[in-house]
Short mmCIF file of C-alpha atoms and ligand atoms in Angstrom, two decimals:
data_model
loop_
_atom_site.label_atom_id
_atom_site.label_comp_id
_atom_site.label_asym_id
_atom_site.label_seq_id
_atom_site.Cartn_x
_atom_site.Cartn_y
_atom_site.Cartn_z
CA MET D 1 18.65 39.63 -20.86
CA ALA D 2 22.28 39.12 -19.88
CA PHE D 3 23.76 39.00 -16.38
CA SER D 4 25.82 42.08 -17.22
CA LYS D 5 22.65 44.23 -17.35
CA LEU D 6 21.55 43.37 -13.82
CA GLY D 7 23.89 45.75 -12.01
CA LEU D 8 26.10 43.13 -10.33
CA ALA D 9 29.66 44.02 -9.26
CA PRO D 10 32.30 43.27 -11.95
CA ALA D 11 34.18 40.72 -9.79
CA ILE D 12 30.95 38.83 -9.11
CA LEU D 13 30.02 38.91 -12.80
CA GLU D 14 33.33 37.27 -13.53
CA GLY D 15 32.51 34.56 -11.00
CA VAL D 16 29.16 33.99 -12.73
CA LYS D 17 30.89 33.72 -16.08
CA ALA D 18 33.37 31.21 -14.70
CA MET D 19 30.42 29.10 -13.53
CA GLY D 20 29.28 28.93 -17.14
CA TYR D 21 25.94 30.64 -16.54
CA VAL D 22 24.84 32.46 -19.67
CA GLU D 23 21.42 33.83 -18.88
CA PRO D 24 19.75 34.59 -15.57
CA THR D 25 16.89 32.29 -14.60
CA PRO D 26 13.47 33.89 -13.94
CA ILE D 27 13.98 34.12 -10.18
CA GLN D 28 17.39 35.68 -10.74
CA LEU D 29 15.97 38.19 -13.23
CA ARG D 30 13.35 39.32 -10.76
CA GLY D 31 15.10 38.79 -7.45
CA ILE D 32 18.57 40.23 -8.12
CA PRO D 33 17.44 43.83 -8.83
CA LEU D 34 15.25 43.80 -5.71
CA VAL D 35 18.03 42.66 -3.40
CA LEU D 36 20.48 45.06 -5.04
CA ALA D 37 18.00 47.88 -4.38
CA GLY D 38 17.83 46.90 -0.72
CA GLN D 39 14.28 45.56 -0.79
CA ASP D 40 13.20 42.77 1.53
CA LEU D 41 12.32 39.76 -0.60
CA ILE D 42 10.08 36.74 -0.24
CA GLY D 43 11.08 34.17 -2.84
CA SER D 44 8.65 31.45 -3.55
CA ALA D 45 10.55 29.21 -5.89
CA GLN D 46 11.59 25.60 -5.81
CA THR D 47 15.14 24.41 -5.69
CA GLY D 48 16.49 23.93 -9.16
CA THR D 49 15.31 27.37 -10.23
CA GLY D 50 18.63 29.04 -9.42
CA LYS D 51 17.40 30.63 -6.21
CA THR D 52 20.76 30.43 -4.44
CA ALA D 53 22.39 32.69 -7.01
CA ALA D 54 19.31 34.94 -6.86
CA PHE D 55 20.30 35.96 -3.34
CA ALA D 56 24.03 35.22 -3.34
CA LEU D 57 24.97 37.36 -6.34
CA PRO D 58 23.36 40.64 -5.22
CA ILE D 59 24.53 40.16 -1.61
CA LEU D 60 28.12 39.58 -2.72
CA SER D 61 27.87 42.59 -5.04
CA ARG D 62 26.61 44.81 -2.24
CA LEU D 63 29.28 43.60 0.18
CA GLY D 64 31.98 44.47 -2.36
CA LYS D 65 35.23 43.93 -0.48
CA HIS D 66 36.43 42.06 2.58
CA SER D 67 35.95 44.07 5.74
CA SER D 68 37.98 43.56 8.89
CA GLU D 69 35.05 44.68 11.06
CA ALA D 70 34.14 42.31 13.84
CA GLY D 71 31.33 40.02 12.79
CA PRO D 72 29.87 38.96 9.45
CA ARG D 73 27.86 41.34 7.28
CA ALA D 74 25.74 38.63 5.71
CA LEU D 75 24.11 35.65 7.38
CA ILE D 76 22.42 32.79 5.54
CA LEU D 77 20.43 30.29 7.63
CA GLU D 78 19.90 26.79 6.23
CA PRO D 79 17.95 23.84 7.67
CA THR D 80 20.59 21.13 7.15
CA ARG D 81 24.35 20.76 7.22
CA GLU D 82 24.43 19.52 3.67
CA LEU D 83 22.56 22.54 2.39
CA ALA D 84 24.74 24.90 4.40
CA ALA D 85 27.87 23.29 2.94
CA GLN D 86 26.46 23.42 -0.56
CA VAL D 87 25.36 27.04 -0.35
CA GLU D 88 28.77 28.00 1.01
CA THR D 89 30.42 26.35 -1.97
CA PHE D 90 28.26 28.46 -4.27
CA PHE D 91 29.18 31.64 -2.36
CA ARG D 92 32.86 30.76 -2.64
CA ASP D 93 32.55 30.05 -6.35
CA TYR D 94 30.71 33.25 -7.12
CA ALA D 95 33.11 35.29 -4.97
CA ARG D 96 36.33 33.74 -6.22
CA PHE D 97 37.45 36.93 -8.03
CA SER D 98 36.85 39.06 -4.93
CA ASP D 99 38.53 38.97 -1.52
CA LEU D 100 35.27 38.30 0.35
CA LYS D 101 35.49 35.58 2.98
CA THR D 102 32.89 32.96 3.77
CA THR D 103 32.51 30.63 6.74
CA VAL D 104 30.20 27.67 7.13
CA ILE D 105 28.92 26.79 10.59
CA PHE D 106 27.11 23.54 11.40
CA GLY D 107 26.93 20.92 14.11
CA GLY D 108 28.33 17.40 14.15
CA VAL D 109 31.91 18.61 13.72
CA GLY D 110 34.42 20.24 16.07
CA TYR D 111 34.45 23.93 16.97
CA GLY D 112 38.16 24.50 16.27
CA ARG D 113 38.09 25.47 12.63
CA GLN D 114 34.86 27.43 12.95
CA ASN D 115 36.28 29.45 15.88
CA GLU D 116 39.48 30.08 13.96
CA GLN D 117 37.68 31.37 10.89
CA LEU D 118 35.33 33.52 12.94
CA ARG D 119 38.26 35.00 14.86
CA ALA D 120 40.14 35.73 11.64
CA GLY D 121 37.18 37.76 10.37
CA THR D 122 34.61 36.70 7.82
CA ASP D 123 32.13 38.58 5.64
CA ILE D 124 29.52 35.90 5.12
CA VAL D 125 28.36 33.18 7.49
CA ILE D 126 26.25 30.29 6.21
CA ALA D 127 24.89 28.35 9.17
CA THR D 128 22.40 25.91 10.59
CA PRO D 129 20.51 27.46 13.51
CA GLY D 130 21.56 25.17 16.41
CA ARG D 131 25.33 25.48 16.08
CA LEU D 132 25.11 29.20 15.34
CA LEU D 133 23.20 29.68 18.60
CA ASP D 134 25.98 27.80 20.43
CA HIS D 135 28.51 30.22 18.98
CA LEU D 136 26.34 33.18 19.98
CA GLU D 137 26.12 31.86 23.52
CA GLN D 138 29.87 31.31 23.68
CA GLY D 139 30.49 34.77 22.31
CA THR D 140 32.50 33.45 19.36
CA VAL D 141 30.29 35.25 16.84
CA ARG D 142 28.32 38.48 16.89
CA LEU D 143 25.59 39.45 14.48
CA ASP D 144 25.15 43.16 15.10
CA LYS D 145 26.90 44.00 11.82
CA VAL D 146 24.63 41.79 9.71
CA GLU D 147 23.32 43.85 6.79
CA PHE D 148 21.88 40.93 4.85
CA LEU D 149 19.95 38.08 6.38
CA VAL D 150 18.63 35.16 4.33
CA LEU D 151 16.22 32.60 5.77
CA ASP D 152 16.49 29.84 3.20
CA GLU D 153 14.05 26.91 3.03
CA ALA D 154 11.99 28.55 5.77
CA ASP D 155 9.21 25.97 5.64
CA ARG D 156 11.76 23.22 6.12
CA MET D 157 13.19 25.00 9.15
CA LEU D 158 9.65 25.15 10.49
CA ASP D 159 9.13 21.40 9.86
CA MET D 160 12.36 20.63 11.67
CA GLY D 161 11.35 22.67 14.72
CA PHE D 162 13.98 25.38 14.21
CA LEU D 163 11.72 28.44 14.26
CA PRO D 164 12.34 29.29 17.95
CA ASP D 165 16.11 29.18 17.29
CA VAL D 166 15.66 31.23 14.13
CA ARG D 167 13.82 33.89 16.11
CA LYS D 168 16.56 34.07 18.73
CA ILE D 169 19.12 34.49 15.96
CA VAL D 170 17.12 37.16 14.13
CA GLU D 171 16.82 39.10 17.40
CA ARG D 172 20.62 39.26 17.60
CA CYS D 173 20.96 40.67 14.07
CA SER D 174 21.17 44.36 13.36
CA ARG D 175 17.80 46.05 12.81
CA GLN D 176 19.34 47.95 9.92
CA ARG D 177 19.37 44.90 7.72
CA HIS D 178 17.78 43.59 4.57
CA THR D 179 16.01 40.26 4.87
CA ALA D 180 15.20 37.69 2.23
CA LEU D 181 13.13 34.59 2.91
CA PHE D 182 12.74 31.58 0.64
CA SER D 183 10.03 29.03 1.14
CA ALA D 184 8.20 26.63 -1.15
CA THR D 185 5.02 27.10 0.91
CA ILE D 186 3.94 29.88 3.28
CA PRO D 187 2.09 28.26 6.19
CA PRO D 188 0.70 30.58 8.94
CA GLN D 189 3.80 30.27 11.17
CA ILE D 190 5.99 31.49 8.30
CA GLU D 191 3.53 34.31 7.63
CA THR D 192 3.95 35.36 11.28
CA LEU D 193 7.72 35.20 10.94
CA ILE D 194 7.51 37.37 7.81
CA GLN D 195 5.40 39.98 9.61
CA TRP D 196 7.84 40.02 12.50
CA ALA D 197 11.18 39.84 10.74
CA MET D 198 10.68 41.67 7.44
CA ARG D 199 9.91 45.19 6.29
CA HIS D 200 7.60 45.79 3.30
CA PRO D 201 8.78 42.66 1.52
CA GLN D 202 8.24 42.16 -2.20
CA THR D 203 7.20 38.68 -3.25
CA VAL D 204 8.66 36.93 -6.25
CA GLU D 205 6.83 33.78 -7.13
CA ILE D 206 8.23 31.64 -9.88
CA GLY D 207 5.76 29.28 -11.51
CA ALA D 208 2.92 27.79 -9.58
CA ARG D 209 4.16 27.49 -6.03
CA ARG D 210 3.20 23.89 -5.74
CA SER D 211 4.03 22.38 -9.06
CA PRO D 212 7.13 20.26 -9.31
CA ALA D 213 9.69 20.91 -12.03
CA GLU D 214 7.90 20.65 -15.34
CA THR D 215 10.62 18.77 -17.11
CA VAL D 216 10.18 15.76 -14.83
CA LYS D 217 8.14 12.79 -16.01
CA HIS D 218 6.17 11.25 -13.17
CA VAL D 219 5.05 7.66 -13.01
CA ILE D 220 3.54 5.49 -10.30
CA TYR D 221 4.20 1.74 -10.11
CA PRO D 222 1.45 0.03 -8.09
CA VAL D 223 2.60 -3.23 -6.54
CA SER D 224 1.83 -5.50 -3.59
CA ASP D 225 3.78 -4.82 -0.41
CA SER D 226 5.75 -8.06 -0.63
CA GLN D 227 7.09 -7.18 -4.09
CA LYS D 228 8.33 -3.65 -3.47
CA THR D 229 11.99 -4.58 -3.32
CA ASP D 230 11.78 -6.95 -6.30
CA LEU D 231 10.14 -4.22 -8.33
CA LEU D 232 12.84 -1.73 -7.36
CA VAL D 233 15.59 -4.14 -8.35
CA GLU D 234 13.82 -4.86 -11.64
CA LEU D 235 13.28 -1.15 -12.34
CA LEU D 236 16.96 -0.43 -11.84
CA LYS D 237 17.79 -3.30 -14.18
CA ARG D 238 15.58 -1.99 -16.96
CA VAL D 239 15.96 1.75 -16.66
CA ASN D 240 18.80 3.41 -18.43
CA TYR D 241 19.90 5.75 -15.67
CA ASP D 242 23.03 7.76 -15.02
CA SER D 243 22.47 8.36 -11.36
CA VAL D 244 19.50 7.72 -9.17
CA ILE D 245 18.33 8.67 -5.72
CA VAL D 246 16.09 6.17 -3.95
CA PHE D 247 14.03 7.71 -1.14
CA CYS D 248 12.96 5.68 1.86
CA ARG D 249 10.74 6.63 4.77
CA THR D 250 13.00 5.37 7.56
CA LYS D 251 16.71 5.10 8.25
CA HIS D 252 16.32 1.40 8.84
CA GLY D 253 14.47 1.01 5.54
CA ALA D 254 17.19 2.95 3.74
CA ASP D 255 19.88 0.66 5.14
CA ARG D 256 17.91 -2.42 4.14
CA VAL D 257 17.25 -1.22 0.60
CA ALA D 258 20.91 -0.22 0.21
CA HIS D 259 21.93 -3.72 1.30
CA VAL D 260 19.63 -5.36 -1.28
CA LEU D 261 20.87 -3.09 -4.07
CA LYS D 262 24.49 -3.78 -3.16
CA ARG D 263 23.76 -7.48 -3.45
CA ALA D 264 22.33 -6.78 -6.90
CA ASN D 265 25.72 -5.30 -7.82
CA HIS D 266 24.91 -1.62 -7.77
CA ALA D 267 27.42 0.92 -6.47
CA VAL D 268 25.36 2.25 -3.59
CA CYS D 269 25.80 4.85 -0.87
CA VAL D 270 23.45 5.84 1.95
CA LEU D 271 22.56 9.24 3.37
CA HIS D 272 20.57 9.61 6.57
CA SER D 273 20.88 11.27 9.92
CA ASN D 274 22.22 8.25 11.82
CA ARG D 275 25.38 8.45 9.80
CA THR D 276 28.27 10.54 11.01
CA GLN D 277 29.04 13.83 9.33
CA ARG D 278 32.09 12.19 7.75
CA GLU D 279 30.06 9.31 6.34
CA ARG D 280 27.46 11.72 4.98
CA GLU D 281 30.12 13.83 3.29
CA GLN D 282 31.82 10.75 1.85
CA ALA D 283 28.50 9.49 0.49
CA LEU D 284 27.68 12.82 -1.13
CA ARG D 285 31.15 13.26 -2.59
CA GLY D 286 31.18 9.74 -3.98
CA PHE D 287 27.75 10.19 -5.50
CA ARG D 288 28.66 13.54 -7.02
CA ASP D 289 31.85 12.28 -8.61
CA GLY D 290 30.16 9.18 -9.96
CA ARG D 291 31.75 6.50 -7.77
CA PHE D 292 28.28 5.59 -6.54
CA GLU D 293 25.45 5.35 -9.03
CA VAL D 294 22.68 4.94 -6.51
CA LEU D 295 22.14 7.11 -3.44
CA VAL D 296 19.64 5.72 -0.95
CA ALA D 297 18.38 8.51 1.29
CA THR D 298 15.78 9.60 3.79
CA ASP D 299 14.20 13.03 3.43
CA ILE D 300 17.13 14.95 4.88
CA ALA D 301 18.69 14.67 1.45
CA ALA D 302 15.58 15.80 -0.34
CA ARG D 303 15.65 19.49 0.26
CA GLY D 304 17.75 21.69 -1.87
CA LEU D 305 20.80 19.48 -2.17
CA ASP D 306 22.48 20.30 -5.42
CA ILE D 307 23.43 16.99 -6.89
CA ALA D 308 24.07 17.50 -10.56
CA ASP D 309 22.68 15.25 -13.28
CA VAL D 310 20.43 13.01 -11.27
CA SER D 311 18.60 11.22 -14.02
CA HIS D 312 16.07 9.42 -11.81
CA VAL D 313 14.39 9.75 -8.47
CA ILE D 314 12.65 6.67 -7.14
CA ASN D 315 10.32 6.91 -4.17
CA TYR D 316 10.64 3.49 -2.61
CA ASP D 317 8.16 4.73 -0.03
CA VAL D 318 5.46 7.24 -0.87
CA PRO D 319 6.21 10.44 1.04
CA GLN D 320 3.82 11.14 3.92
CA HIS D 321 3.61 14.85 3.18
CA PRO D 322 2.76 16.07 -0.29
CA GLU D 323 5.41 18.83 0.01
CA ASP D 324 8.06 16.14 0.38
CA TYR D 325 7.06 14.66 -2.96
CA VAL D 326 7.77 17.97 -4.64
CA HIS D 327 11.04 18.37 -2.77
CA ARG D 328 12.18 14.83 -3.45
CA ILE D 329 11.63 15.04 -7.15
CA GLY D 330 13.20 18.48 -7.16
CA ARG D 331 16.46 16.48 -7.26
CA THR D 332 15.84 15.67 -10.88
CA GLY D 333 14.84 18.08 -13.61
CA ARG D 334 17.13 20.72 -12.13
CA ALA D 335 17.95 23.83 -14.11
CA GLU D 336 16.19 22.70 -17.27
CA ALA D 337 17.58 19.16 -17.38
CA THR D 338 15.03 16.39 -17.74
CA GLY D 339 14.56 13.51 -15.40
CA ASP D 340 12.16 10.79 -14.36
CA ALA D 341 10.44 10.35 -11.03
CA PHE D 342 9.09 6.91 -10.17
CA THR D 343 6.97 6.19 -7.15
CA ILE D 344 6.39 2.67 -5.89
CA MET D 345 2.91 2.50 -4.41
CA ILE D 346 1.18 -0.12 -2.29
CA ALA D 347 -2.50 -0.22 -1.35
CA GLU D 348 -1.94 1.48 2.04
CA ASP D 349 -0.39 4.45 0.25
CA SER D 350 -3.61 5.41 -1.56
CA SER D 351 -4.56 8.33 0.64
CA HIS D 352 -1.01 9.76 0.54
CA VAL D 353 -0.88 9.42 -3.23
CA PHE D 354 -4.21 11.20 -3.62
CA ALA D 355 -3.01 13.95 -1.28
CA ILE D 356 0.06 14.38 -3.49
CA GLU D 357 -2.08 14.50 -6.61
CA ARG D 358 -4.36 17.10 -5.08
CA PHE D 359 -1.31 19.10 -4.00
CA ILE D 360 0.31 19.16 -7.42
CA GLY D 361 -3.05 19.44 -9.17
CA ALA D 362 -2.50 16.49 -11.49
CA LYS D 363 -3.03 12.78 -11.62
CA ILE D 364 0.16 10.77 -11.92
CA PRO D 365 -0.04 7.97 -14.49
CA ARG D 366 -0.06 4.37 -13.13
CA VAL D 367 2.23 2.08 -15.03
CA LYS D 368 3.02 -1.65 -14.95
CA LEU D 369 6.39 -3.12 -15.73
CA GLU D 370 6.04 -5.49 -18.64
CA ASN D 371 6.80 -9.15 -17.95
CA PHE D 372 7.22 -8.56 -14.23
CA ASN D 373 5.67 -11.39 -12.33
CA TYR D 374 3.05 -9.33 -10.47
CA ARG D 375 1.13 -10.65 -7.51
CA TYR D 376 -2.39 -9.34 -7.16
CA THR D 377 -3.00 -6.04 -5.39
CA VAL D 378 -6.28 -4.22 -4.98
CA LEU D 379 -4.66 -1.27 -6.72
CA PHE D 380 -5.15 -3.00 -10.06
CA GLU D 381 -8.94 -2.74 -9.50
CA GLU D 382 -8.67 1.04 -9.37
CA GLU D 383 -7.03 1.01 -12.75
CA LYS D 384 -9.70 -1.23 -14.28
CA THR D 385 -12.65 0.80 -13.03
CA GLY D 386 -10.94 4.04 -13.98
CA ARG D 387 -12.02 5.65 -10.72
CA ALA D 388 -9.74 7.42 -8.34
CA ALA D 389 -11.23 7.18 -4.89
CA GLY D 390 -10.34 10.18 -2.79
CA PHE D 391 -9.75 12.52 -5.71
CA PRO D 392 -12.18 15.43 -5.33
CA GLY D 393 -15.49 14.89 -7.09
CA ARG D 394 -15.90 12.51 -9.98
CA ALA D 395 -12.93 11.63 -12.05
CA ARG D 396 -12.86 11.65 -15.84
CA ALA D 397 -10.19 9.32 -17.14
CA VAL D 398 -8.03 10.45 -20.01
CA ARG D 399 -5.21 8.32 -21.37
CA VAL D 400 -1.76 9.90 -21.39
CA HIS D 401 1.69 8.43 -21.82
CA GLY D 402 0.25 4.95 -21.66
CA GLY D 403 -1.15 5.61 -18.20
CA TYR D 404 -4.31 7.33 -17.01
CA HIS D 405 -4.87 10.93 -16.26
CA PHE D 406 -7.89 11.76 -14.17
CA ALA D 407 -9.29 15.23 -14.53
CA PRO D 408 -11.19 16.09 -11.35
CA GLY D 409 -14.92 16.50 -11.86
CA ARG D 410 -16.99 19.11 -10.11
CA ARG D 411 -18.08 18.58 -6.52
CA ARG D 412 -21.82 18.37 -6.12
P1 LIG Z 1 19.45 26.24 -7.01
O1 LIG Z 1 18.01 26.39 -7.40
O2 LIG Z 1 20.00 27.50 -6.43
O3 LIG Z 1 19.67 25.06 -6.10
O4 LIG Z 1 20.32 25.99 -8.34
C1 LIG Z 1 20.17 24.87 -9.13
C2 LIG Z 1 21.29 24.64 -10.11
O5 LIG Z 1 21.19 25.58 -11.19
C3 LIG Z 1 22.70 24.80 -9.57
O6 LIG Z 1 23.45 23.70 -10.04
C4 LIG Z 1 23.24 26.07 -10.19
O7 LIG Z 1 24.63 26.00 -10.42
C5 LIG Z 1 22.46 26.13 -11.48
N1 LIG Z 1 22.22 27.51 -11.95
C6 LIG Z 1 21.84 28.56 -11.19
N2 LIG Z 1 21.70 29.67 -11.96
C7 LIG Z 1 21.96 29.31 -13.22
C8 LIG Z 1 21.98 30.00 -14.47
N3 LIG Z 1 21.66 31.29 -14.57
N4 LIG Z 1 22.32 29.31 -15.58
C9 LIG Z 1 22.64 27.99 -15.49
N5 LIG Z 1 22.64 27.26 -14.34
C10 LIG Z 1 22.31 27.92 -13.22
#
């Protein structure tokens, strides 16, 4: 099936061609016709599946031409500044053969340029909730002409405490609108939001909602707490990577790890919320254009950021929430590329690791680095006995990829 058969506007099709896309991805195949037909859509697909184009292309097609009416006709809400900036870039790229205008609105920067663009008239606003609310309060934007509303990464907006702001924003949008919502998981609060904000939505679910990108190879490296950093340095020495993101639990931890890696002569940049907007943009740009080979980040960078060709994701700290594991490793294995995801695990992480394995429905192989001077950790006992405490029921051990795969037994 080619893009040309989906009913997109000719100018937008040209934009798609210029991006080098040949065939629509599954979420695009199923989502684009629904949005074009004016259906409300719930998209349950991970990042890396092409979900941005799945809503951007039909919205741009329906908008057609620039309108000088006051107020945007499409509004896309994103949880983070980085995502908002990235999604706006996609909109601009897809719309480059049309005269449609886009504006990105987020906090941490001045109001001047945003006010100017809003005053000049824009068709599409891509925004984070807080700063958009400020503009609404100041009367610098109105949303009564919004025909298309997208709530992207809705579960992330929930996690970040944005749902009350999202509700206030939705209330200011026209009732005659189409709404699309994207979320990797649908917890009860999102279900309530769906009931309240959407009309007869159709759900498009791509793949199992919980499973991480299938092209990614997952491995866990058990190690004692005192050797985490040594193991990371050694891993980076031995792995043939192009670009790697190292995830840390805390900002302080990220700074410390970045410092150690710099000392080991890696070109490193850091991304976390204590950095200024300028520093964050510089880090991302440098990582994208290859000046930095290692990006050390906290979870703000995990969701949805489109960083091309990340060959490896390393969890220096095991994520506390299983969803974050899936989001973190969503950085690799994007759009059919393959990648590796390594997780460094210490004994205290056991319950989080088992929660992740239950969440993704698979056991992640434990692997040891050859000739690494390991100190003892109780985790090596688990490997010897072949039992996975905490995994539901009894575990049957099956060897895969040189590690162990535990198929869950039946609960008695
Ligand atoms: P997303 O899931 O929207 O974050 O998109 C992930 C990546 O896939 C982005 O780099 C897109 O440019 C790319 N992409 C989206 N749609 C297609 C397509 N039909 N063919 C090839 N690449 C695509």
